[in-house]
Short mmCIF file of C-alpha atoms and ligand atoms in Angstrom, two decimals:
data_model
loop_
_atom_site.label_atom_id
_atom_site.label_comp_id
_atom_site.label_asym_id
_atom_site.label_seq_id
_atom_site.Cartn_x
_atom_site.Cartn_y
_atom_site.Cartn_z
CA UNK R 1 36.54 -44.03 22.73
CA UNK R 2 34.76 -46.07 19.76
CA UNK R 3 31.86 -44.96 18.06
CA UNK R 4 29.72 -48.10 17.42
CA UNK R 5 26.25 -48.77 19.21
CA UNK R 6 25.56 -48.16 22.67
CA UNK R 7 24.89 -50.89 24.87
CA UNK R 8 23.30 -51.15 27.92
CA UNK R 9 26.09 -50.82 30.61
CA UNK R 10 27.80 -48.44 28.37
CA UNK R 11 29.32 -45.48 30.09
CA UNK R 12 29.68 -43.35 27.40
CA UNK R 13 26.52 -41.84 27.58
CA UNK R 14 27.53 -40.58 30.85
CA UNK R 15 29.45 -38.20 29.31
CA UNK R 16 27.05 -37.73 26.60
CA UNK R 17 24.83 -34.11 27.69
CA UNK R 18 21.39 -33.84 25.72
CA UNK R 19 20.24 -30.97 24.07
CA UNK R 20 16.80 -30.31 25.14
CA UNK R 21 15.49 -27.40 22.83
CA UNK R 22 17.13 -28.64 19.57
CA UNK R 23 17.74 -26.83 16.32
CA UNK R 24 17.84 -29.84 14.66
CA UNK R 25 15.58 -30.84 12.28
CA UNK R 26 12.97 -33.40 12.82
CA UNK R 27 14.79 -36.75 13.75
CA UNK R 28 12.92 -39.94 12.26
CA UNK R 29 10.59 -41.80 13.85
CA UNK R 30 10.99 -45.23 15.33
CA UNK R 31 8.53 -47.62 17.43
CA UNK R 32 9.26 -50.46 19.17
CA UNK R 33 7.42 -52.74 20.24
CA UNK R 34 8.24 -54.77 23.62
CA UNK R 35 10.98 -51.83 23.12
CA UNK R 36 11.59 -52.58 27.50
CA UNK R 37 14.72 -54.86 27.93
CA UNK R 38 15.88 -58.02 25.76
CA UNK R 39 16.21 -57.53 22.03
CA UNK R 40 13.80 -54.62 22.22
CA UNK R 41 15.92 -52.73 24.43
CA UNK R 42 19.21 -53.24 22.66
CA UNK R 43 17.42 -52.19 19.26
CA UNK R 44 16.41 -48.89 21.02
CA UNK R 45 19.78 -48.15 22.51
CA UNK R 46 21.30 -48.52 18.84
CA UNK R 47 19.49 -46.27 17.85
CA UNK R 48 18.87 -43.63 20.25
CA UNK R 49 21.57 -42.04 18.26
CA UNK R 50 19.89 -41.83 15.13
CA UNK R 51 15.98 -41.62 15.93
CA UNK R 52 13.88 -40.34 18.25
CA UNK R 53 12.01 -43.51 19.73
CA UNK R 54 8.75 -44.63 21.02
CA UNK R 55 8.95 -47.99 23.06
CA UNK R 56 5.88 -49.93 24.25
CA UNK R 57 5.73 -52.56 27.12
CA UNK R 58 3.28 -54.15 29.44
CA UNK R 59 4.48 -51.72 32.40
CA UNK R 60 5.81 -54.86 33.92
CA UNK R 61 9.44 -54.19 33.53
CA UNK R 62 10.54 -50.72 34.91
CA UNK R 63 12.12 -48.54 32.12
CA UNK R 64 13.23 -45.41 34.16
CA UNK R 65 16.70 -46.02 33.72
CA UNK R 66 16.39 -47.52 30.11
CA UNK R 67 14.72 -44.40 29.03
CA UNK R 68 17.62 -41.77 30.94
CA UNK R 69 20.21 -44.10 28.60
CA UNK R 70 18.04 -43.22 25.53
CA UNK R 71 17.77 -39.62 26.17
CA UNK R 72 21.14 -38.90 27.25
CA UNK R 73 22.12 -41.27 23.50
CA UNK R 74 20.22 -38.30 22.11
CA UNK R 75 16.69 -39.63 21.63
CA UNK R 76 13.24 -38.29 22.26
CA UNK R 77 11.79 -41.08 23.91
CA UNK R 78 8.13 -41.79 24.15
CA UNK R 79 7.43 -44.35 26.89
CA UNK R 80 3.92 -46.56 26.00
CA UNK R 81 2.33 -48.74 28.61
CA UNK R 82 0.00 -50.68 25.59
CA UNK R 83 -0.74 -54.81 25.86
CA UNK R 84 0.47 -54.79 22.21
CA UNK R 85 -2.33 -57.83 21.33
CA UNK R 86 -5.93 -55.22 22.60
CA UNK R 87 -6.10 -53.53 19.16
CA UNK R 88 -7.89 -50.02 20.88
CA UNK R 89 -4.72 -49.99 22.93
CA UNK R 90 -2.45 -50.46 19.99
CA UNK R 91 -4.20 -47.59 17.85
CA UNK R 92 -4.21 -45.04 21.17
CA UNK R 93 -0.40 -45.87 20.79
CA UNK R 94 -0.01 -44.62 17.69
CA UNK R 95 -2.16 -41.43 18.78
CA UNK R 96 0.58 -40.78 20.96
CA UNK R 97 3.36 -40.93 18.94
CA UNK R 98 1.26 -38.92 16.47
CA UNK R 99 0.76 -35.99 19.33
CA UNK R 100 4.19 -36.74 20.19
CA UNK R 101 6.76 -36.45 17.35
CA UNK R 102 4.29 -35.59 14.29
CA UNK R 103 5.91 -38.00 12.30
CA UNK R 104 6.47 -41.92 11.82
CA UNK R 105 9.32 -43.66 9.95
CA UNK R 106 10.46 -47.07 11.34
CA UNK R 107 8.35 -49.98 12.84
CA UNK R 108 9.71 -52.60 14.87
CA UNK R 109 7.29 -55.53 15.42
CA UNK R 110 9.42 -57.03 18.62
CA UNK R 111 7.27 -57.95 21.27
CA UNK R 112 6.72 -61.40 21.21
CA UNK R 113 5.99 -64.31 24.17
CA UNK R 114 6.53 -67.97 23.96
CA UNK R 115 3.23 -68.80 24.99
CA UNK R 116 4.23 -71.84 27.23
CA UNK R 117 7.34 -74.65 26.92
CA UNK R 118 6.04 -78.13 25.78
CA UNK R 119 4.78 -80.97 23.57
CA UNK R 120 1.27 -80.98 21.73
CA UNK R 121 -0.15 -81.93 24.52
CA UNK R 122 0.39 -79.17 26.66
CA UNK R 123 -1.10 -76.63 24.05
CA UNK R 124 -4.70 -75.19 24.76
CA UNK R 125 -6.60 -73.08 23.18
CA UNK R 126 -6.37 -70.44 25.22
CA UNK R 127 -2.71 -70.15 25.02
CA UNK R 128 -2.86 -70.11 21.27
CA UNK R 129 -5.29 -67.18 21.49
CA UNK R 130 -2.85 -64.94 23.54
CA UNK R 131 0.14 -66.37 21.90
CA UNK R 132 -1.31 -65.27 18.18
CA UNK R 133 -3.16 -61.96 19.58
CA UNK R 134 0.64 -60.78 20.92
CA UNK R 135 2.85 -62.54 18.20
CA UNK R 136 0.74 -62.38 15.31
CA UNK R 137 -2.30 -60.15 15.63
CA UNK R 138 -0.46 -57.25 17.43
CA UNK R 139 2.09 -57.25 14.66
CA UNK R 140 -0.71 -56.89 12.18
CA UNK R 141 -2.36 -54.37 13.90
CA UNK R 142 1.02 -52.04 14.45
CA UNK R 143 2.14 -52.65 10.70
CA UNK R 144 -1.59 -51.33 9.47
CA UNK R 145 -1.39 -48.57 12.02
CA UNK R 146 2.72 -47.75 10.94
CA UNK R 147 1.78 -48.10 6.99
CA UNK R 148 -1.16 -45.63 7.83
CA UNK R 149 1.16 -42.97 8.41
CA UNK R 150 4.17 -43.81 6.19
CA UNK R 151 2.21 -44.85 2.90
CA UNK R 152 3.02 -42.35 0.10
CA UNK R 153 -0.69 -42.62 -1.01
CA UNK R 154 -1.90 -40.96 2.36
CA UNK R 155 0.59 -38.54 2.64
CA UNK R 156 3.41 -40.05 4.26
CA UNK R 157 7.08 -40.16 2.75
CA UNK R 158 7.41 -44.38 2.98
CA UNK R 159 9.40 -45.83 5.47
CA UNK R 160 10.13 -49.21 6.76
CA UNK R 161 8.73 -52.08 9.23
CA UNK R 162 11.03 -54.84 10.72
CA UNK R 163 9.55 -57.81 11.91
CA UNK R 164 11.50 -59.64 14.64
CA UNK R 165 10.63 -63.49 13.55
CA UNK R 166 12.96 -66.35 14.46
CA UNK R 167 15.05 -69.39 13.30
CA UNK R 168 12.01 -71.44 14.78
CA UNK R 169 10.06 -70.62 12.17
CA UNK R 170 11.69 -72.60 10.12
CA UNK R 171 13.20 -75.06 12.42
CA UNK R 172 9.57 -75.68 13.83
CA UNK R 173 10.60 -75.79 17.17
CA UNK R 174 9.87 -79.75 17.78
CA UNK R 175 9.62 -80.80 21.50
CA UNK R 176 9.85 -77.44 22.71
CA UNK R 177 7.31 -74.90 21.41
CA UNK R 178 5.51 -76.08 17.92
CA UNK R 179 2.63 -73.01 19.01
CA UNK R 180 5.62 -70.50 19.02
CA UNK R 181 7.24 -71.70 15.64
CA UNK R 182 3.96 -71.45 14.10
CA UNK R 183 3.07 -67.69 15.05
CA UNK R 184 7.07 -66.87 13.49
CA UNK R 185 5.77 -68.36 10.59
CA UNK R 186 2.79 -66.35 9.95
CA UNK R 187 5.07 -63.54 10.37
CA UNK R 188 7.52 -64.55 7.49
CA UNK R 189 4.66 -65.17 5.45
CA UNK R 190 3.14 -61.61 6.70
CA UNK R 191 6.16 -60.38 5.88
CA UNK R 192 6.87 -61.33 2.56
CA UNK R 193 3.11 -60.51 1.40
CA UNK R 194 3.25 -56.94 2.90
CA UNK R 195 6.57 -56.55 1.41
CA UNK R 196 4.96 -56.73 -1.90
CA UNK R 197 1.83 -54.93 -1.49
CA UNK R 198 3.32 -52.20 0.25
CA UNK R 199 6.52 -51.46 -1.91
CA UNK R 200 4.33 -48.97 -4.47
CA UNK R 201 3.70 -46.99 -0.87
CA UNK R 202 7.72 -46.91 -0.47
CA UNK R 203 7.21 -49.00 2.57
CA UNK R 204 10.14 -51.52 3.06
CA UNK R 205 9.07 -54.77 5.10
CA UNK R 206 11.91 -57.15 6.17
CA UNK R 207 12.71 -59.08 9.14
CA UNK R 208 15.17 -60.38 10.98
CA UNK R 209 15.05 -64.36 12.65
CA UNK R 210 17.38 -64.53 15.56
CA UNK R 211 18.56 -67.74 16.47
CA UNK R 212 19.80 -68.74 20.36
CA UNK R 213 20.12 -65.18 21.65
CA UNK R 214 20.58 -64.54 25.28
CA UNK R 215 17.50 -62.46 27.13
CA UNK R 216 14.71 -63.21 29.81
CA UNK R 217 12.68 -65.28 26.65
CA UNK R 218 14.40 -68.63 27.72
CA UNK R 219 13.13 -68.11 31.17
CA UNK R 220 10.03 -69.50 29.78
CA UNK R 221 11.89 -72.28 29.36
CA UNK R 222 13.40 -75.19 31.21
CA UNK R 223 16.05 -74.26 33.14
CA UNK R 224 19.91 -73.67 31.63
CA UNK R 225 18.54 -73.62 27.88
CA UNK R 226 20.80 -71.26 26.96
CA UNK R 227 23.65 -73.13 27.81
CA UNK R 228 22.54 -76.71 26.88
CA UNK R 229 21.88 -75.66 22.91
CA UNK R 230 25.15 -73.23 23.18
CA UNK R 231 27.74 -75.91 22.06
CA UNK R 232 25.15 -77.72 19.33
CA UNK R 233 25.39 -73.92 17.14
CA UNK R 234 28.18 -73.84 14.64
CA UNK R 235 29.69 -70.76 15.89
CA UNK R 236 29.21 -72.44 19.05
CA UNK R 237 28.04 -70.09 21.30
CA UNK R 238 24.63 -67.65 22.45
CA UNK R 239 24.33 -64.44 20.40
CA UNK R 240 23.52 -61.17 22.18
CA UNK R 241 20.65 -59.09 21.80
CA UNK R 242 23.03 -55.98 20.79
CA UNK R 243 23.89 -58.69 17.57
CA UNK R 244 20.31 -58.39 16.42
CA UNK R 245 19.62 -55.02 17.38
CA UNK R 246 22.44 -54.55 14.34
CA UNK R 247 20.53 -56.83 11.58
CA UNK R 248 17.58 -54.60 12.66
CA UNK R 249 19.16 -51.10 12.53
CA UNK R 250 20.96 -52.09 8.96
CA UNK R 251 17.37 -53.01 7.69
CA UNK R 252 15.68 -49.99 9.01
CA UNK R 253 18.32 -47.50 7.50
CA UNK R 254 18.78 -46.34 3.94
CA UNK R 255 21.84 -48.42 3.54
CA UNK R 256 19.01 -51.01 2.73
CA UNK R 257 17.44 -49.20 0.29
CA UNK R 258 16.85 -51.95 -2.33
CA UNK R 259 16.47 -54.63 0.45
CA UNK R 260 12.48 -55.85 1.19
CA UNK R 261 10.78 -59.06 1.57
CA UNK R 262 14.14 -60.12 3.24
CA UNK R 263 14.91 -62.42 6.15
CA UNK R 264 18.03 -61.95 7.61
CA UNK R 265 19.03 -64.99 10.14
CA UNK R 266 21.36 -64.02 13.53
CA UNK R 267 21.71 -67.64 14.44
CA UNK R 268 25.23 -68.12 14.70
CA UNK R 269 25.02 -70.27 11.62
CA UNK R 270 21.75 -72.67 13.36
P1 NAP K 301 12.07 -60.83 26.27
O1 NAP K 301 13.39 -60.51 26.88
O2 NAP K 301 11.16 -61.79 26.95
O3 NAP K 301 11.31 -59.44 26.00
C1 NAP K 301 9.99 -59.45 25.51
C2 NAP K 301 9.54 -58.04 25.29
O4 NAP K 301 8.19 -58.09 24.77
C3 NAP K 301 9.48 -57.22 26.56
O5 NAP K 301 9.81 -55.90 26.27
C4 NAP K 301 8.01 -57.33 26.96
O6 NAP K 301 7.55 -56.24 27.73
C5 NAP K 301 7.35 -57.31 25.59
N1 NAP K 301 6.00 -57.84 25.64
C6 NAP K 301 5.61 -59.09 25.99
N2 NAP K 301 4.27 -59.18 25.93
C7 NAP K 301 3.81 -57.98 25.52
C8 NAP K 301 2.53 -57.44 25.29
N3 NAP K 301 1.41 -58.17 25.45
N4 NAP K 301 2.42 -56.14 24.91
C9 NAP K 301 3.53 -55.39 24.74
N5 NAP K 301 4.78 -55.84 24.95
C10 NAP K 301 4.91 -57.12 25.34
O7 NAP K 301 12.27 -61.45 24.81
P2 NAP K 301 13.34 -61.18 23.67
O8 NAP K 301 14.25 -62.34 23.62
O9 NAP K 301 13.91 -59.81 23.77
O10 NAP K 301 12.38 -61.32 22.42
C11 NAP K 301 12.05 -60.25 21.56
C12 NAP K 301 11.54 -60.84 20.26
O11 NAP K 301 12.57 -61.67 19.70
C13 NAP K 301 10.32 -61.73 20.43
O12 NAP K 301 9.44 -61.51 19.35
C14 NAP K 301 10.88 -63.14 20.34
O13 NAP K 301 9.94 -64.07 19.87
C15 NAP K 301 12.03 -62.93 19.38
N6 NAP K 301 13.06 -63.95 19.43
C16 NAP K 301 13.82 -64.12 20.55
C17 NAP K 301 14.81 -65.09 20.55
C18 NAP K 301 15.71 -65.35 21.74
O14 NAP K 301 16.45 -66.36 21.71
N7 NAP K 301 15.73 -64.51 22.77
C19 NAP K 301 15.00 -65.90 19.42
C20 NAP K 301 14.19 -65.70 18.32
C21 NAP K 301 13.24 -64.72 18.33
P3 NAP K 301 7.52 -56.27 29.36
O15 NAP K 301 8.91 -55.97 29.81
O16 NAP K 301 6.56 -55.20 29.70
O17 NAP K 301 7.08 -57.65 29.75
#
């Protein structure tokens, strides 16, 4: 048997018995958001080990079985049904976890939508609005709420947010989804400014830009995506979302101590 992550179909955790009234003391804290399947769910299932875990979703995707995989990994898990881009619904979140677990030590800013497929002139503004309240806004609001509770000046003993941005953000995304590029860029910029002013609160903020990685996002897409761009990335093939849940967990975890204001790229070399 290894020891590495767990993965979604992984049967170890079948053997794998929790311990519901642990002596432990109090695992840290970590909330991810669109935490329900894709990259989201394989960041959660790395880590089920380690932390306990709040994930939030639209209640769209069913998480029953998701959530038996995290507890039996060893986790706490906190299930949220929060659109993470209505602020009110975003701060009852954090309520939760507060009621919850008393404690709050990792953020994940994850959830993210494409917004539509297209050239300029399919954008509207209406898209833009929900793309930037759910890409950009809802980040905001989570990384306010998260440094709330982890800044040294309130109380709180630090911590560390990881934004999930992506390769487009610098590639720009031409011919395919400008709008989308865009909102990954006001995340690097987000985080490189909150990595500074939040570093005297012992607040890390990174992120990590996946490249061409294989989950329900390219269904947004025209069809067979994945598989057209595959061949075009130097290591010449789709990376998996268990590849980025590893940039994330390394980031979140003290073995990154001196790392912040970093963007770590899981693009195959794109
Ligand atoms: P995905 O498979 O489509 O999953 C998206 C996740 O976000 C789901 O858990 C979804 O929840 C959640 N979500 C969507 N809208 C939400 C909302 N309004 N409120 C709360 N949660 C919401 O996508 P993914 O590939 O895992 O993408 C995760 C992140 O990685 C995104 O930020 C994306 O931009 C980024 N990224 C992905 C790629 C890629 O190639 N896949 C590349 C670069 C960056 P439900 O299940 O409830 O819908």
């Amino acid at each position: 048997m290894t020891n590495g992550p767990l993965s979604v179909n992984d049967s170890r955790i079948d053997s794998v018995v929790p311990d519901p009234v642990s002596t432990q003391p109090a695992r840290p804290v970590m909330l991810i958001t669109g935490g329900s399947r894709g990259i989201g769910a394989a960041v959660a299932l790395a880590a089920c080990a380690t932390y306990d875990l709040a994930i939030s979703h639209t209640g769209r995707t069913p998480v029953d079985a998701l959530v038996d995989q995290l507890v039996a990994g060893g986790a706490g898990v906190l299930s949220l049904v929060a659109d993470v881009g209505d602020e009110h619904q975003v701060v009852d979140s954090f309520r939760q976890i507060d009621q919850r677990f008393g404690r709050f030590d990792v953020l994940v800013n994850n959830a993210g939508i494409a917004g539509g497929y297209g050239e300029l002139s399919t954008v509207t503004a209406e898209m833009l609005a929900r793309l930037f309240a759910i890409n950009v806004t809802g980040a905001f609001i989570c990384a306010r709420e998260a440094a709330a509770r982890m800044s040294t000046s309130h109380g709180g003993h630090g911590g560390s947010i990881v934004n999930i941005s992506s390769k487009a953000a610098v590639l720009g995304g031409s011919h395919e989804w400008v709008h989308y590029a865009a909102s990954k860029g006001a995340i690097d910029t987000m985080t490189t400014g909150l990595s500074k002013e939040l570093a005297p609160q012992g607040i890390r903020v990174n992120a990590v830009r996946p490249g061409l990685i294989t989950t329900d996002f390219h269904l947004h897409a025209t069809p067979g995506r994945v598989e057209r761009m595959a061949p075009l990335i130097p290591l010449m093939r789709a990376g998996t979302a268990d590849e980025v849940a590893s940039a994330v967990l390394w980031l979140a975890s003290s073995e990154a101590s001196y790392v912040t204001g970093a963007f770590v790229d899981v693009t195959g070399g794109r």
